[in-house]
Structures are given as structure tokens and as C-alpha cells.
PDB file of C-alpha atoms in Angstrom:
ATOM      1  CA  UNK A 235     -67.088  18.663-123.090  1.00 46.00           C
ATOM      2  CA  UNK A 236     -64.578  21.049-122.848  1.00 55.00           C
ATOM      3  CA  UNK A 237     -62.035  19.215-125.412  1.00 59.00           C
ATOM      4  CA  UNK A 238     -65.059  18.825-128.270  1.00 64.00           C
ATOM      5  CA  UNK A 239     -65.678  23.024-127.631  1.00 67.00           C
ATOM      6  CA  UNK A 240     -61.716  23.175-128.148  1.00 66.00           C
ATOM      7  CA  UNK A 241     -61.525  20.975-131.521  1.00 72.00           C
ATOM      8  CA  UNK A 242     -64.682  22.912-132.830  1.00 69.00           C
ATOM      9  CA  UNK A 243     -62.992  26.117-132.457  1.00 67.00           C
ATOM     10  CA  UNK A 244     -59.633  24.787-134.236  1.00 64.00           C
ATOM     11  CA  UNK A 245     -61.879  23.257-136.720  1.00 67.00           C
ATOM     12  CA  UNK A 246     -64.016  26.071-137.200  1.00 67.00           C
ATOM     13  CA  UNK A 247     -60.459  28.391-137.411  1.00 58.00           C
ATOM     14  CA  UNK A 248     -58.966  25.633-139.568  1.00 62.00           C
ATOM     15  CA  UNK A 249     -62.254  25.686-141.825  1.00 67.00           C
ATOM     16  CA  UNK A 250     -62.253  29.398-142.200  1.00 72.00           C
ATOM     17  CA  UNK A 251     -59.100  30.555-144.934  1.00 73.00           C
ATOM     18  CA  UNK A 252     -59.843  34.063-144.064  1.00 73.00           C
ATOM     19  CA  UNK A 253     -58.904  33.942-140.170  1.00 75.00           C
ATOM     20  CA  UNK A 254     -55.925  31.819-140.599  1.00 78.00           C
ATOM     21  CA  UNK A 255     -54.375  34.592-143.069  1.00 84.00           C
ATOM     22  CA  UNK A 256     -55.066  36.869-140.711  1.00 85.00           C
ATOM     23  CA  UNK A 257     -53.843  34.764-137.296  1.00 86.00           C
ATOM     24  CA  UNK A 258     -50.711  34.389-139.671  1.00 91.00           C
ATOM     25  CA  UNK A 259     -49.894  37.476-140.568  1.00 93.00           C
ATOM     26  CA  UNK A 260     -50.503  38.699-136.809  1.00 95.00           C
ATOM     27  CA  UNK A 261     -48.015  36.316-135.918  1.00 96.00           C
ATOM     28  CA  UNK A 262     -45.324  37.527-138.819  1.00 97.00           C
ATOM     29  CA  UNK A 263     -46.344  41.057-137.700  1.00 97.00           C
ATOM     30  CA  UNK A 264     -45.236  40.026-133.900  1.00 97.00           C
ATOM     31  CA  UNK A 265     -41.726  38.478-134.680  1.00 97.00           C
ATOM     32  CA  UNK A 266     -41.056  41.381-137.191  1.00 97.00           C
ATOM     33  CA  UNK A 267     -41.797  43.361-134.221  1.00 97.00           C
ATOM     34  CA  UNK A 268     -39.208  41.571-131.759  1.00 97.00           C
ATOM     35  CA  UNK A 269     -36.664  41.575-135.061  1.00 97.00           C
ATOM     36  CA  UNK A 270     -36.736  45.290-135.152  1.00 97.00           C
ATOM     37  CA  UNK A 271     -36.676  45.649-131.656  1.00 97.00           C
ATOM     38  CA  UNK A 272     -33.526  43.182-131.087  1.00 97.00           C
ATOM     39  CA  UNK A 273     -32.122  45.574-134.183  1.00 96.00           C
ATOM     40  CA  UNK A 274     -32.919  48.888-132.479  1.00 96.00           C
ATOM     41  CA  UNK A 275     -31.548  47.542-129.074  1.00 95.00           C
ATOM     42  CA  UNK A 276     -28.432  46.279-130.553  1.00 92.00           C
ATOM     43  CA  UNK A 277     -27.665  49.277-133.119  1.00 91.00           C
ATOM     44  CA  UNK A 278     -28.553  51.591-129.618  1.00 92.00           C
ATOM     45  CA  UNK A 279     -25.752  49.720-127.520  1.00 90.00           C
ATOM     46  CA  UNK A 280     -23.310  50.721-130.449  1.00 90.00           C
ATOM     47  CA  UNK A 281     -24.124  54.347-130.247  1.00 90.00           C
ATOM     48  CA  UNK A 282     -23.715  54.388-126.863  1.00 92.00           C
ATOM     49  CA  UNK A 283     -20.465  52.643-127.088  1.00 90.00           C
ATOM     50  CA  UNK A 284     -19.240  55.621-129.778  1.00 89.00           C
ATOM     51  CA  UNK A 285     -20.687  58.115-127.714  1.00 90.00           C
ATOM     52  CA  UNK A 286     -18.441  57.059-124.748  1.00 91.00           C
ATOM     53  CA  UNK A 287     -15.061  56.720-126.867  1.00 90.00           C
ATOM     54  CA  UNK A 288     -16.389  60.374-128.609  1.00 90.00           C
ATOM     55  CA  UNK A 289     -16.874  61.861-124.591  1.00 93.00           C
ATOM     56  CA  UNK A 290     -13.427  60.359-123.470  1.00 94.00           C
ATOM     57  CA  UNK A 291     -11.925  61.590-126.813  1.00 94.00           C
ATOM     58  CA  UNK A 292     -12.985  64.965-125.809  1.00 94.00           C
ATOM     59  CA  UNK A 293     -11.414  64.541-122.789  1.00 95.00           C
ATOM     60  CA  UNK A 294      -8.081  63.185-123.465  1.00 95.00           C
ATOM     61  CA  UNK A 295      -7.622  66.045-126.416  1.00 94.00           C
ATOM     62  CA  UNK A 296      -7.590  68.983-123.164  1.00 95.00           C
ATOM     63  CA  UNK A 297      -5.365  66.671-121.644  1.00 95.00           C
ATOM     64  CA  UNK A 298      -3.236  66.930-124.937  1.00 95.00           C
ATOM     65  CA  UNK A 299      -3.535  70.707-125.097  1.00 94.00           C
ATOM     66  CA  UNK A 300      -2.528  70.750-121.127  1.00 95.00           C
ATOM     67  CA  UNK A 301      -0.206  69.066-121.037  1.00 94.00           C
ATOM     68  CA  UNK A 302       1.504  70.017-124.195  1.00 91.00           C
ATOM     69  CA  UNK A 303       1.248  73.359-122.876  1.00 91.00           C
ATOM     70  CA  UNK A 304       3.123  72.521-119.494  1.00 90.00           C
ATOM     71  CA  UNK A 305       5.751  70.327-121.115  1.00 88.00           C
ATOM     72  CA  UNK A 306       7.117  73.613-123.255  1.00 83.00           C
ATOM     73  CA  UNK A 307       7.044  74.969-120.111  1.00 80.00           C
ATOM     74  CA  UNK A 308       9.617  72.640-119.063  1.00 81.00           C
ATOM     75  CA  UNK A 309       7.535  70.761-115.835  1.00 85.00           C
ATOM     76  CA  UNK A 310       9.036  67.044-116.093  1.00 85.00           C
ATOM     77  CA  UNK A 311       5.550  65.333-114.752  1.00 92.00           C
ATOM     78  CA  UNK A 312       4.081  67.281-118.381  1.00 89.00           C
ATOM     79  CA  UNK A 313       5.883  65.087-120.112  1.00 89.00           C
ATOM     80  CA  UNK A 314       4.642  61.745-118.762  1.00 94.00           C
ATOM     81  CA  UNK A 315       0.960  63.011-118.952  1.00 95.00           C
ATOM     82  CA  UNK A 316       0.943  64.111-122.157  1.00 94.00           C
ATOM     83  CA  UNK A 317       2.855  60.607-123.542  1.00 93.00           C
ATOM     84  CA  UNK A 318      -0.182  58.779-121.829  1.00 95.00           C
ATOM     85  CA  UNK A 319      -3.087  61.059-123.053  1.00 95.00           C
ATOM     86  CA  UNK A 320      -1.347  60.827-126.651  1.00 94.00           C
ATOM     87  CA  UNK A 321      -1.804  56.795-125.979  1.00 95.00           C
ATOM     88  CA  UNK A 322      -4.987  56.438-124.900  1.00 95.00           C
ATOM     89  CA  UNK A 323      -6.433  58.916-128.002  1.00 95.00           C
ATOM     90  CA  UNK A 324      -4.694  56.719-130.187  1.00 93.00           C
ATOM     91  CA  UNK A 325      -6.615  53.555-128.478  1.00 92.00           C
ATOM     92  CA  UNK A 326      -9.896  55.163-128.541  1.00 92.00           C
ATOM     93  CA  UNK A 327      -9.667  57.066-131.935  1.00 92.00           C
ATOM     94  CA  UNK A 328      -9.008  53.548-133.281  1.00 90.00           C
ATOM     95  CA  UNK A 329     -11.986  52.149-131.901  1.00 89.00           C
ATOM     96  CA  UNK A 330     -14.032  55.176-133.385  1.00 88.00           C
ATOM     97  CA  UNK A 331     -12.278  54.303-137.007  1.00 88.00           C
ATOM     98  CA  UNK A 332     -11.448  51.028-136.959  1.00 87.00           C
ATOM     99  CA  UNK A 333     -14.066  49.440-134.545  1.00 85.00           C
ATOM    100  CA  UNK A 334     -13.317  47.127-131.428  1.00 86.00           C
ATOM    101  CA  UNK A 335     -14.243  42.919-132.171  1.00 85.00           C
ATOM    102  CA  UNK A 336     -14.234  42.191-128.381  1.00 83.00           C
ATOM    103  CA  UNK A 337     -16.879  44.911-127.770  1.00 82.00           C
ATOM    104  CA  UNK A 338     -18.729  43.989-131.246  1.00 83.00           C
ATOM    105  CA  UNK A 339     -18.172  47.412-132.125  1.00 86.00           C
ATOM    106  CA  UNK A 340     -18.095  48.282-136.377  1.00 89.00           C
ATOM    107  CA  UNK A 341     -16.217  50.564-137.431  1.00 83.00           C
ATOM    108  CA  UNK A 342     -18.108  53.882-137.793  1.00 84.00           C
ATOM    109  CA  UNK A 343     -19.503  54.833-140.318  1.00 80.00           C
ATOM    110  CA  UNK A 344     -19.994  58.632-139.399  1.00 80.00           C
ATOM    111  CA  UNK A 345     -19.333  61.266-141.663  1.00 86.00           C
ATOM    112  CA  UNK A 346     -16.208  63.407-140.961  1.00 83.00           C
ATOM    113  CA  UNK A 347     -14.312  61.022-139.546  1.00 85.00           C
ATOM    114  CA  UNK A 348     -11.521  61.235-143.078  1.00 86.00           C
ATOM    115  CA  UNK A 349     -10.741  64.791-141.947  1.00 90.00           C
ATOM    116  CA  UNK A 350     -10.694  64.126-138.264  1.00 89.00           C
ATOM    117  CA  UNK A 351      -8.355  61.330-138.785  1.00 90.00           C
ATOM    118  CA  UNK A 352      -6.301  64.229-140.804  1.00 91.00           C
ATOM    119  CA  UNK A 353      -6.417  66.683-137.671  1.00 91.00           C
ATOM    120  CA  UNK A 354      -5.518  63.908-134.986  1.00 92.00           C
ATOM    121  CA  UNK A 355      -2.245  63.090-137.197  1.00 92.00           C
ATOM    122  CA  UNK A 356      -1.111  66.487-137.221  1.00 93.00           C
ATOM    123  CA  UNK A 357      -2.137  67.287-133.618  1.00 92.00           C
ATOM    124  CA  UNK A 358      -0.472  63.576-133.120  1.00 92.00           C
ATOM    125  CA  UNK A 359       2.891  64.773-134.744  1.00 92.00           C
ATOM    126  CA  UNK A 360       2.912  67.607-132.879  1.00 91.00           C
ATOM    127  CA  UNK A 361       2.952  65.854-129.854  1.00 91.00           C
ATOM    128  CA  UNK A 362       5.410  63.396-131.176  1.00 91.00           C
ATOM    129  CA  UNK A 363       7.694  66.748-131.918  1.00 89.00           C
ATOM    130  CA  UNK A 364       7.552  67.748-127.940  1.00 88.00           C
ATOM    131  CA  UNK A 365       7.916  64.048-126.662  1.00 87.00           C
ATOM    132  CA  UNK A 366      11.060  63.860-128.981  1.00 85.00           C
ATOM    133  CA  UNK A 367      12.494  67.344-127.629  1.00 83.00           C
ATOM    134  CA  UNK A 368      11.801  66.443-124.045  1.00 79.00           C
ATOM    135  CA  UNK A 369      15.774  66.323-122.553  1.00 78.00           C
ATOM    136  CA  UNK A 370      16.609  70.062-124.311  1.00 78.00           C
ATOM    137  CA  UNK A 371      13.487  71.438-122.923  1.00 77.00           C
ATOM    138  CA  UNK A 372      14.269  70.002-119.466  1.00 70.00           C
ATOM    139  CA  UNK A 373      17.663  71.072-120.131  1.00 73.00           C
ATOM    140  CA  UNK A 374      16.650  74.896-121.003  1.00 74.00           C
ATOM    141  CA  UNK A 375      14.328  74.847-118.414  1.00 74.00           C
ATOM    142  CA  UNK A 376      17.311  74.593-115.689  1.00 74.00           C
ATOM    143  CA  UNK A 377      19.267  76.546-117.355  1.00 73.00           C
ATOM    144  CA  UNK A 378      16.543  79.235-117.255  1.00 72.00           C
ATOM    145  CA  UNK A 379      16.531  78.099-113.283  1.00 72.00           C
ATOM    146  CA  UNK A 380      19.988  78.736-112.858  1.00 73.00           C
ATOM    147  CA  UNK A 381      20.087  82.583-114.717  1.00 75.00           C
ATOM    148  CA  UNK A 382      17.077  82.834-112.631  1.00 78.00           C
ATOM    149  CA  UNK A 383      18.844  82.408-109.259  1.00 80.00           C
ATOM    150  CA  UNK A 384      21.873  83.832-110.376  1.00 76.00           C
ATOM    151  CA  UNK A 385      21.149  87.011-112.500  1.00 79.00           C
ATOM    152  CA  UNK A 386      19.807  88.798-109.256  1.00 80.00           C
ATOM    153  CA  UNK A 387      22.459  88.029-107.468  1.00 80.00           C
ATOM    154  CA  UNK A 388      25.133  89.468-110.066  1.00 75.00           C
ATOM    155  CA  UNK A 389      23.285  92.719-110.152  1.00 80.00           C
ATOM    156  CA  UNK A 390      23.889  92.493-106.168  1.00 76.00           C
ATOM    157  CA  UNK A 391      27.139  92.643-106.445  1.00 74.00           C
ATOM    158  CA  UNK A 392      27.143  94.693-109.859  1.00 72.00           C
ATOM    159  CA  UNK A 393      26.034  97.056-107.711  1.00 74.00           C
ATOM    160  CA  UNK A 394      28.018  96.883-104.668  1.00 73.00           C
ATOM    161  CA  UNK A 395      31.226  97.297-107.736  1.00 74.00           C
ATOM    162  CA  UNK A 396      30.200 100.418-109.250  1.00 69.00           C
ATOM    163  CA  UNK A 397      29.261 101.987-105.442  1.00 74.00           C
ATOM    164  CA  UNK A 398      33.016 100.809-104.644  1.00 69.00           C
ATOM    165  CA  UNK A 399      34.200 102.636-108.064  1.00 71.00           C
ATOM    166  CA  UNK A 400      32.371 105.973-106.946  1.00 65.00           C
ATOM    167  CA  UNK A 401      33.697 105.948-103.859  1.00 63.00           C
TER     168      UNK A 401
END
């Protein structure tokens, strides 16, 4: 009894044009639904993606100013820091511009990113400048040592001369 109640239904839904628009359109409605969703999900992933590399960029530019700041300075550790920060912005700026296949990451699309790209290669050739000058600032730097150490110790005895020429 229960399969003749079944086929009537179907035939009654079958029989009736106005119900099967409408049962087809619901079901258009529903996998438009799980299309956009699947879109929204997958564009969603990206941002987050960008928004890591962006946070990281942020990062790794103190570490530029840092450690570019610490390498004039002449501290020898400066130098190695700032060579690796300079790296890894490269990397990650290049995923922002150029995207990243393995993560299915486009490149973005963002405006702003033409005159960022013109700030990170002068900030970029500055910090090729002070990689490049790295053995005459270490150089200066000890020499700076050594007049340190040594200037005090000349007035010492600059002193002790012009006592002995009073005397």
C-alpha cells in the first residue's frame, strides 16, 4: 500500500508542471548556494593567506630598520640579521605580488601594491648599500675601539708630561 501512496505522489508531482518548476528551481537555488559558499570559503582562505604574509611583512620591515640601525653601529651579529630579514621580505613580498602556486595563492590584486613595490626597492637598496659596506664598518668600528681605549690613556700620561714640565 505504501508503494501505490508513493507512485501517486510522484505521479501527482509529475502531473502537476507548476510544482516541478518550483522543486527545480529549489534545487538550482540549493547548489547555487553550496557554489557560492565553496567560492566564499575558498576566496576567505586567500585573504587569510595575504593577511599572514602582510603581518610577517610588518614584522620583518622592524627587523630591517633594527638591524640596519645596529649594523651602522658596527655590531657584527647586525649584519647577519639584517641579510636574513632582507631575505625573507623578499620571499614574502613576492608571494604578496607575484602569488605562491604550491599554496594556490594569485597574485594580489590589491591596490597600492605598484608603489609599495617602489618603496621596498629603495628600502631594499639601502640595505644592499650596508650589506656591501659591512668589512669598513667593522673595520671603523675597531678602530673607534682602539682610540677608545687608547685616547684616555694618552691624556694619562699627557698629563703626567706637562706636571713633569712644571716641575
Amino acid at each position: 500500500m505504501k508503494s501505490g501512496a508513493g507512485s501517486a505522489i510522484l505521479s501527482t508531482l509529475l502531473n502537476n508542471t507548476a510544482r516541478l518548476g518550483f522543486i527545480a528551481a529549489f534545487v538550482v537555488f540549493i547548489l547555487a548556494f553550496l557554489a557560492i559558499t565553496v567560492f566564499v570559503q575558498y576566496k576567505s582562505d586567500q585573504d587569510k593567506d595575504y593577511i599572514s604574509h602582510s603581518g610577517e611583512l610588518r614584522v620583518l620591515s622592524q627587523q630591517i630598520a633594527k638591524n640596519a640601525v645596529e649594523a651602522a653601529a658596527g655590531k657584527e651579529q647586525a649584519f647577519k640579521l639584517l641579510n636574513s630579514a632582507r631575505q625573507n621580505f623578499e620571499t614574502r613580498w613576492g608571494y604578496i605580488v607575484q602569488g605562491d602556486e604550491s599554496a594556490g595563492l594569485p597574485a594580489s590584486s590589491v591596490e597600492g601594491v605598484t608603489e609599495l613595490q617602489n618603496l621596498w626597492d629603495d628600502v631594499r637598496s639601502s640595505t644592499d648599500r650596508i650589506l656591501e659596506t659591512q668589512d669598513t664598518v667593522l673595520s671603523l668600528h675597531e678602530v673607534a675601539a682602539t682610540l677608545s681605549e687608547t685616547i684616555p690613556q694618552l691624556q694619562v700620561e699627557y698629563d703626567l708630561s706637562l706636571i713633569h714640565i712644571s716641575e
